[in-house]
C-alpha cells in the first residue's frame, strides 16, 4: 500500500478535482502491475495496473489507495475491470466518498472477491484531503496556512525589511505545495511588502495554475504590482469588502477580478463557487490571525529557519487563539530548515462500506 501511495503521488498537481490514486497488483509475492491516475480525464490507476499485468492479474491481490469506482465516467468502471481480470482480493486504503463513483467495493463483494479496508488510511486521506473534505460540500475550501518563522517565532525583523528566512530547498518545496492547490493566497500587507508573484516556478507545472488570491478589504493592491501586471497570464482575484471605485477600475483594467464580499465566510463561499476546493495561504500575520480565529485553518505548515529576528520583530501569532496540542501530521528537514505540518481540524471520516 505504501508503494501504491508513492505511485499516487506521481499525479501531483495533475489530477484535481479528482484525487491522486495508486494501484499495485501482487501475485505470489511479486508485483505484476502498477499504475496511477496520471491526470484529470486520464485512465484510472487500476486500468493502468491491469494493462501492465495482463493475464498475470488472474488470482492477484490489488492494493488500491482509493475504493475502485463503479461508475461509467471518463473511463469504464474499475470494479468491473478488476472482476473481469480475475483479481481475487482487493485491499483498499479508503472508501470513495463521491456518490457518483462509489460502490466499487459492493460490486466486488457481490462477485465473490475479498475486500479489505483501512490500510494506510490516514496517509491516503491526507494525500487527498481537499477531495475528501469537498465530498461533504462545505462552504469553504480546505485551507493550509504556511508560515516561515525564525527560532524566536517571528516572520519579519523590527525594520520589517523583507528577507528570506528559509533556504532554497524549503522554498522549492513551497512551489510544490502551491502546485497541488487550487488557489494560493496572501493578505494585502504581504502583497505590499514583498510584491510576490505566487506562481509555480520550481518543480513540475500543475495542470491548472493555482488562482492567485489577495485578501484586500479596500483593494489597495497596486495596479503596478507583480500580481496585477501578470493577471492576464495568471488568473488573479482580489477579495475585497469595501473597495473604492478608482482602485477597482485600475485593477480590472489589468485583468484582475475584484470580488466584493461581506466578510471572510462570504469570501470563502465565493471561492468554492469558483471551483476553489483547496487554498494555500502564505501569510501574512494578519490574514493568518483572521483565518485561525475563524477556525478555518485545517493544516498549519511551519518552516523554521535557524535565524533570530530579535527585539521588535513581528511575531507570527500575537493574537491567534491558543491551542492545547496539535496533531503532528508530518515533520521534515529541508537543508537547515525544519518543516512541521500540524492538523488543526480533522477530516470527516469515511466509513468503509459493508
Ligand atoms: C478509481 N481509480 O484512479 C480514480 C478514481 O472523472 P472520472 O470519470 O475520471 O471519475 C473521477 C472520480 O472517480 C473521482 O471523483 C473519484 O471519485 C474516482 N476516482 N477512482 O477507481 C482512480 N482517480
Ligand atoms: Zn475507476
Coordinates of N, CA and C in Angstrom, one line a residue, residues 114-246:
X114 N -12.7 -10.9 -2.2 CA -12.5 -10.4 -0.9 C -12.1 -9.0 -0.9
X115 N -12.7 -8.2 0.0 CA -12.3 -6.7 0.0 C -12.0 -6.4 1.4
X116 N -10.8 -5.7 1.6 CA -10.4 -5.2 2.9 C -10.1 -3.7 2.9
X117 N -10.5 -3.1 4.0 CA -10.4 -1.6 4.0 C -9.4 -1.2 5.2
X118 N -8.9 0.0 5.0 CA -8.3 0.7 6.2 C -6.8 0.7 6.2
X119 N -6.1 0.1 5.2 CA -4.7 0.0 5.3 C -4.0 1.4 4.9
X120 N -3.2 1.9 5.7 CA -2.6 3.3 5.5 C -3.6 4.3 5.2
X121 N -4.8 4.2 5.9 CA -5.9 5.1 5.7 C -5.6 6.5 6.0
X122 N -4.8 6.7 7.0 CA -4.5 8.1 7.4 C -3.7 8.9 6.4
X123 N -2.7 8.2 5.8 CA -1.9 8.8 4.8 C -2.7 9.0 3.5
X124 N -3.5 8.0 3.2 CA -4.3 8.1 2.0 C -5.3 9.3 2.1
X125 N -5.9 9.5 3.3 CA -6.8 10.6 3.5 C -6.0 11.9 3.3
X126 N -4.9 12.0 3.9 CA -4.1 13.2 4.0 C -3.7 13.6 2.5
X127 N -3.3 12.6 1.7 CA -2.8 12.9 0.4 C -3.9 13.6 -0.4
X128 N -5.1 13.2 -0.2 CA -6.2 13.8 -1.0 C -7.2 14.6 -0.1
X129 N -6.7 15.3 0.9 CA -7.5 15.9 1.9 C -8.6 16.8 1.2
X130 N -8.2 17.7 0.2 CA -9.3 18.5 -0.4 C -10.4 17.7 -1.0
X131 N -10.1 16.6 -1.6 CA -11.1 15.7 -2.2 C -12.0 15.2 -1.2
X132 N -11.5 14.7 -0.1 CA -12.4 14.1 0.9 C -13.1 15.2 1.6
X133 N -12.5 16.3 1.8 CA -13.2 17.5 2.5 C -14.4 18.0 1.7
X134 N -14.1 18.1 0.4 CA -15.1 18.7 -0.5 C -16.3 17.7 -0.7
X135 N -16.1 16.4 -0.4 CA -17.2 15.5 -0.6 C -18.5 15.8 0.3
X136 N -18.2 16.6 1.4 CA -19.3 16.9 2.3 C -19.9 18.3 1.9
X137 N -19.5 18.8 0.8 CA -20.0 20.2 0.3 C -19.9 21.3 1.3
X138 N -18.7 21.4 1.9 CA -18.5 22.5 2.9 C -18.6 23.9 2.3
X139 N -18.9 24.9 3.0 CA -19.0 26.3 2.4 C -17.6 27.0 2.3
X140 N -16.6 26.2 2.3 CA -15.2 26.8 2.2 C -14.3 25.8 1.7
X141 N -13.1 26.3 1.1 CA -12.1 25.3 0.7 C -11.4 24.7 1.9
X142 N -10.7 23.7 1.6 CA -9.7 23.1 2.6 C -8.5 24.0 2.6
X143 N -8.1 24.5 3.8 CA -7.2 25.6 3.9 C -5.9 25.1 4.6
X144 N -4.8 25.4 4.0 CA -3.5 25.2 4.5 C -2.8 26.5 4.7
X145 N -2.3 26.8 5.9 CA -1.6 28.0 6.2 C -0.1 27.7 6.3
X146 N 0.7 28.4 5.5 CA 2.1 28.2 5.6 C 2.8 29.4 6.1
X147 N 3.7 29.3 7.1 CA 4.4 30.4 7.6 C 5.9 30.0 7.8
X148 N 6.8 30.9 7.4 CA 8.2 30.7 7.6 C 8.5 31.6 8.8
X149 N 9.1 31.0 9.8 CA 9.3 31.7 11.1 C 10.8 31.5 11.5
X150 N 11.2 32.4 12.4 CA 12.6 32.4 12.9 C 12.5 31.5 14.2
X151 N 13.6 31.2 14.8 CA 13.7 30.4 16.0 C 12.9 31.2 17.1
X152 N 12.8 32.5 17.1 CA 12.0 33.2 18.0 C 10.6 33.5 17.5
X153 N 10.2 32.7 16.6 CA 8.7 32.7 16.2 C 8.3 33.9 15.5
X154 N 9.2 34.6 14.8 CA 8.8 35.9 14.2 C 8.8 35.7 12.6
X155 N 8.1 36.5 11.9 CA 8.1 36.4 10.5 C 8.8 37.6 9.8
X156 N 9.1 38.7 10.6 CA 9.9 39.8 10.0 C 10.6 40.5 11.1
X157 N 11.7 41.1 10.8 CA 12.5 41.8 11.8 C 11.9 43.1 12.2
X158 N 12.5 43.8 13.1 CA 12.0 45.1 13.6 C 11.9 46.1 12.4
X159 N 12.8 46.1 11.5 CA 12.8 47.0 10.4 C 11.7 46.7 9.4
X160 N 11.1 45.4 9.5 CA 10.1 44.9 8.5 C 10.7 44.8 7.1
X161 N 12.0 44.9 7.0 CA 12.7 44.7 5.7 C 12.4 43.2 5.2
X162 N 11.9 43.1 4.0 CA 11.6 41.8 3.5 C 12.9 41.0 3.3
X163 N 12.9 39.7 3.8 CA 14.1 38.9 3.5 C 13.6 37.4 3.6
X164 N 14.4 36.6 3.0 CA 14.1 35.1 3.0 C 14.6 34.6 4.3
X165 N 13.8 33.9 5.0 CA 14.2 33.2 6.3 C 14.7 31.8 5.9
X166 N 14.0 31.1 5.1 CA 14.3 29.7 4.8 C 15.3 29.6 3.6
X167 N 15.9 28.5 3.5 CA 16.9 28.2 2.4 C 16.2 27.8 1.1
X168 N 17.0 27.5 0.1 CA 16.5 27.2 -1.2 C 15.6 25.9 -1.2
X169 N 16.0 24.9 -0.5 CA 15.3 23.6 -0.6 C 13.9 23.8 0.0
X170 N 13.7 24.5 1.0 CA 12.4 24.8 1.6 C 11.6 25.6 0.6
X171 N 12.2 26.6 0.0 CA 11.5 27.5 -0.9 C 11.0 26.7 -2.1
X172 N 11.8 25.8 -2.6 CA 11.4 24.9 -3.7 C 10.2 24.1 -3.3
X173 N 10.3 23.5 -2.1 CA 9.2 22.7 -1.7 C 7.9 23.5 -1.6
X174 N 8.0 24.7 -1.3 CA 6.8 25.6 -1.2 C 6.1 25.7 -2.6
X175 N 6.9 25.7 -3.6 CA 6.4 25.7 -5.0 C 5.7 24.4 -5.3
X176 N 6.2 23.3 -4.8 CA 5.5 22.0 -5.0 C 4.1 22.0 -4.2
X177 N 4.1 22.7 -3.1 CA 2.9 22.8 -2.3 C 1.9 23.7 -3.1
X178 N 2.4 24.8 -3.7 CA 1.5 25.6 -4.5 C 0.8 24.8 -5.6
X179 N 1.6 24.0 -6.2 CA 1.2 23.2 -7.4 C 0.0 22.3 -7.1
X180 N -0.2 21.9 -5.9 CA -1.2 20.9 -5.6 C -2.5 21.6 -5.0
X181 N -2.5 22.9 -5.0 CA -3.7 23.6 -4.5 C -4.4 24.3 -5.7
X182 N -5.7 24.6 -5.5 CA -6.5 25.3 -6.5 C -6.2 26.8 -6.4
X183 N -5.8 27.3 -5.2 CA -5.6 28.7 -5.0 C -4.4 28.9 -4.1
X184 N -3.7 30.0 -4.3 CA -2.6 30.4 -3.4 C -2.9 31.8 -3.0
X185 N -3.0 32.1 -1.7 CA -3.4 33.4 -1.2 C -2.5 34.1 -0.3
X186 N -2.5 35.4 -0.3 CA -1.8 36.2 0.7 C -2.8 37.4 1.2
X187 N -2.4 38.0 2.3 CA -3.1 39.2 2.7 C -2.4 40.4 2.0
X188 N -3.1 41.5 1.9 CA -2.6 42.6 1.1 C -1.3 43.2 1.7
X189 N -1.2 43.1 3.0 CA 0.1 43.5 3.7 C 1.3 42.9 3.1
X190 N 1.2 41.6 3.0 CA 2.3 40.8 2.4 C 2.5 41.1 0.9
X191 N 1.4 41.3 0.2 CA 1.5 41.7 -1.2 C 2.2 43.0 -1.3
X192 N 1.9 44.0 -0.4 CA 2.6 45.3 -0.5 C 4.1 45.2 -0.1
X193 N 4.3 44.4 1.0 CA 5.7 44.3 1.5 C 6.6 43.5 0.6
X194 N 6.1 42.4 0.0 CA 7.0 41.5 -0.8 C 6.8 41.6 -2.3
X195 N 5.8 42.2 -2.7 CA 5.4 42.2 -4.2 C 5.6 40.8 -4.8
X196 N 4.9 39.8 -4.2 CA 5.2 38.4 -4.7 C 4.5 38.1 -6.0
X197 N 4.9 37.0 -6.6 CA 4.3 36.5 -7.9 C 3.3 35.4 -7.6
X198 N 3.6 34.6 -6.6 CA 2.7 33.5 -6.2 C 2.5 32.4 -7.3
X199 N 3.3 32.3 -8.2 CA 3.2 31.3 -9.3 C 4.1 30.1 -9.0
X200 N 4.0 29.1 -9.8 CA 4.8 27.9 -9.6 C 6.0 27.9 -10.5
X201 N 7.2 28.2 -9.9 CA 8.4 28.4 -10.8 C 9.3 27.2 -10.6
X202 N 9.1 26.4 -9.7 CA 10.0 25.2 -9.5 C 9.2 24.0 -9.5
X203 N 9.8 22.9 -9.9 CA 9.1 21.6 -9.9 C 8.2 21.5 -11.1
X204 N 7.4 20.4 -11.2 CA 6.5 20.2 -12.3 C 5.4 21.2 -12.3
X205 N 5.0 21.7 -13.5 CA 3.9 22.6 -13.6 C 2.6 21.9 -13.4
X206 N 1.7 22.5 -12.6 CA 0.4 21.9 -12.4 C -0.4 22.0 -13.6
X207 N -1.4 21.0 -13.7 CA -2.3 21.0 -14.9 C -3.0 22.3 -15.0
X208 N -3.5 22.9 -13.9 CA -4.2 24.2 -13.9 C -3.4 25.1 -12.9
X209 N -2.9 26.2 -13.4 CA -2.2 27.1 -12.5 C -3.1 27.5 -11.4
X210 N -2.6 27.5 -10.1 CA -3.5 27.9 -9.0 C -3.9 29.4 -9.2
X211 N -5.2 29.6 -8.8 CA -5.7 31.0 -8.8 C -4.9 31.8 -7.7
X212 N -4.5 33.0 -8.1 CA -3.8 33.8 -7.1 C -4.8 34.7 -6.4
X213 N -4.8 34.7 -5.1 CA -5.9 35.4 -4.4 C -5.2 36.4 -3.4
X214 N -5.7 37.6 -3.3 CA -5.2 38.6 -2.4 C -6.4 39.0 -1.5
X215 N -6.3 38.8 -0.2 CA -7.4 39.3 0.7 C -7.0 40.8 1.0
X216 N -7.9 41.6 0.5 CA -7.6 43.0 0.4 C -8.9 43.9 0.6
X217 N -9.2 44.1 1.8 CA -10.5 44.8 2.1 C -10.8 46.0 1.2
X218 N -9.9 46.9 1.1 CA -10.2 48.2 0.4 C -9.6 48.2 -1.0
X219 N -9.1 47.1 -1.5 CA -8.5 47.0 -2.8 C -7.3 47.9 -2.9
X220 N -6.3 47.7 -2.0 CA -5.1 48.5 -2.0 C -4.0 47.9 -2.9
X221 N -4.2 46.7 -3.4 CA -3.2 46.1 -4.3 C -2.8 47.1 -5.4
X222 N -1.6 47.5 -5.5 CA -1.2 48.5 -6.6 C -1.4 47.9 -8.0
X223 N -1.9 48.7 -8.9 CA -2.0 48.2 -10.3 C -0.7 47.9 -10.9
X224 N 0.4 48.4 -10.4 CA 1.7 48.1 -11.0 C 2.4 47.0 -10.1
X225 N 1.7 46.3 -9.2 CA 2.3 45.2 -8.5 C 2.6 44.0 -9.5
X226 N 3.5 43.1 -9.1 CA 3.7 41.9 -10.0 C 2.4 41.2 -10.2
X227 N 1.6 41.0 -9.2 CA 0.4 40.2 -9.3 C -0.6 40.9 -10.3
X228 N -0.8 42.2 -10.2 CA -1.7 42.8 -11.2 C -1.1 42.8 -12.6
X229 N 0.2 43.1 -12.7 CA 0.8 43.2 -14.0 C 0.8 41.9 -14.8
X230 N 0.7 40.7 -14.0 CA 0.7 39.4 -14.7 C -0.6 38.8 -14.7
X231 N -1.7 39.5 -14.4 CA -3.0 38.9 -14.2 C -3.6 38.4 -15.4
X232 N -3.2 38.9 -16.6 CA -3.8 38.3 -17.8 C -3.2 36.9 -18.1
X233 N -2.0 36.7 -17.7 CA -1.4 35.4 -17.9 C -1.8 34.4 -16.8
X234 N -2.0 34.9 -15.6 CA -2.1 34.1 -14.5 C -3.3 34.6 -13.7
X235 N -4.4 33.9 -13.7 CA -5.7 34.5 -13.0 C -5.4 35.0 -11.6
X236 N -5.9 36.1 -11.4 CA -5.7 36.8 -10.1 C -7.0 37.4 -9.6
X237 N -7.3 37.2 -8.3 CA -8.5 37.6 -7.7 C -8.2 38.4 -6.5
X238 N -8.9 39.6 -6.4 CA -8.8 40.4 -5.2 C -10.1 40.2 -4.4
X239 N -10.0 39.8 -3.2 CA -11.2 39.6 -2.4 C -11.3 40.9 -1.5
X240 N -12.3 41.7 -1.8 CA -12.4 43.0 -1.1 C -13.7 43.0 -0.2
X241 N -13.8 44.0 0.6 CA -15.1 44.2 1.3 C -15.7 45.6 1.0
X242 N -14.9 46.6 1.2 CA -15.4 47.9 0.8 C -14.4 48.6 -0.1
X243 N -14.3 48.2 -1.3 CA -13.3 48.8 -2.2 C -13.8 50.1 -2.7
X244 N -12.8 51.0 -3.0 CA -13.2 52.2 -3.7 C -13.1 52.1 -5.2
X245 N -14.0 52.8 -5.8 CA -14.2 52.6 -7.3 C -12.9 52.8 -8.1
X246 N -12.1 53.8 -7.7 CA -10.9 54.1 -8.5 C -9.9 52.9 -8.6

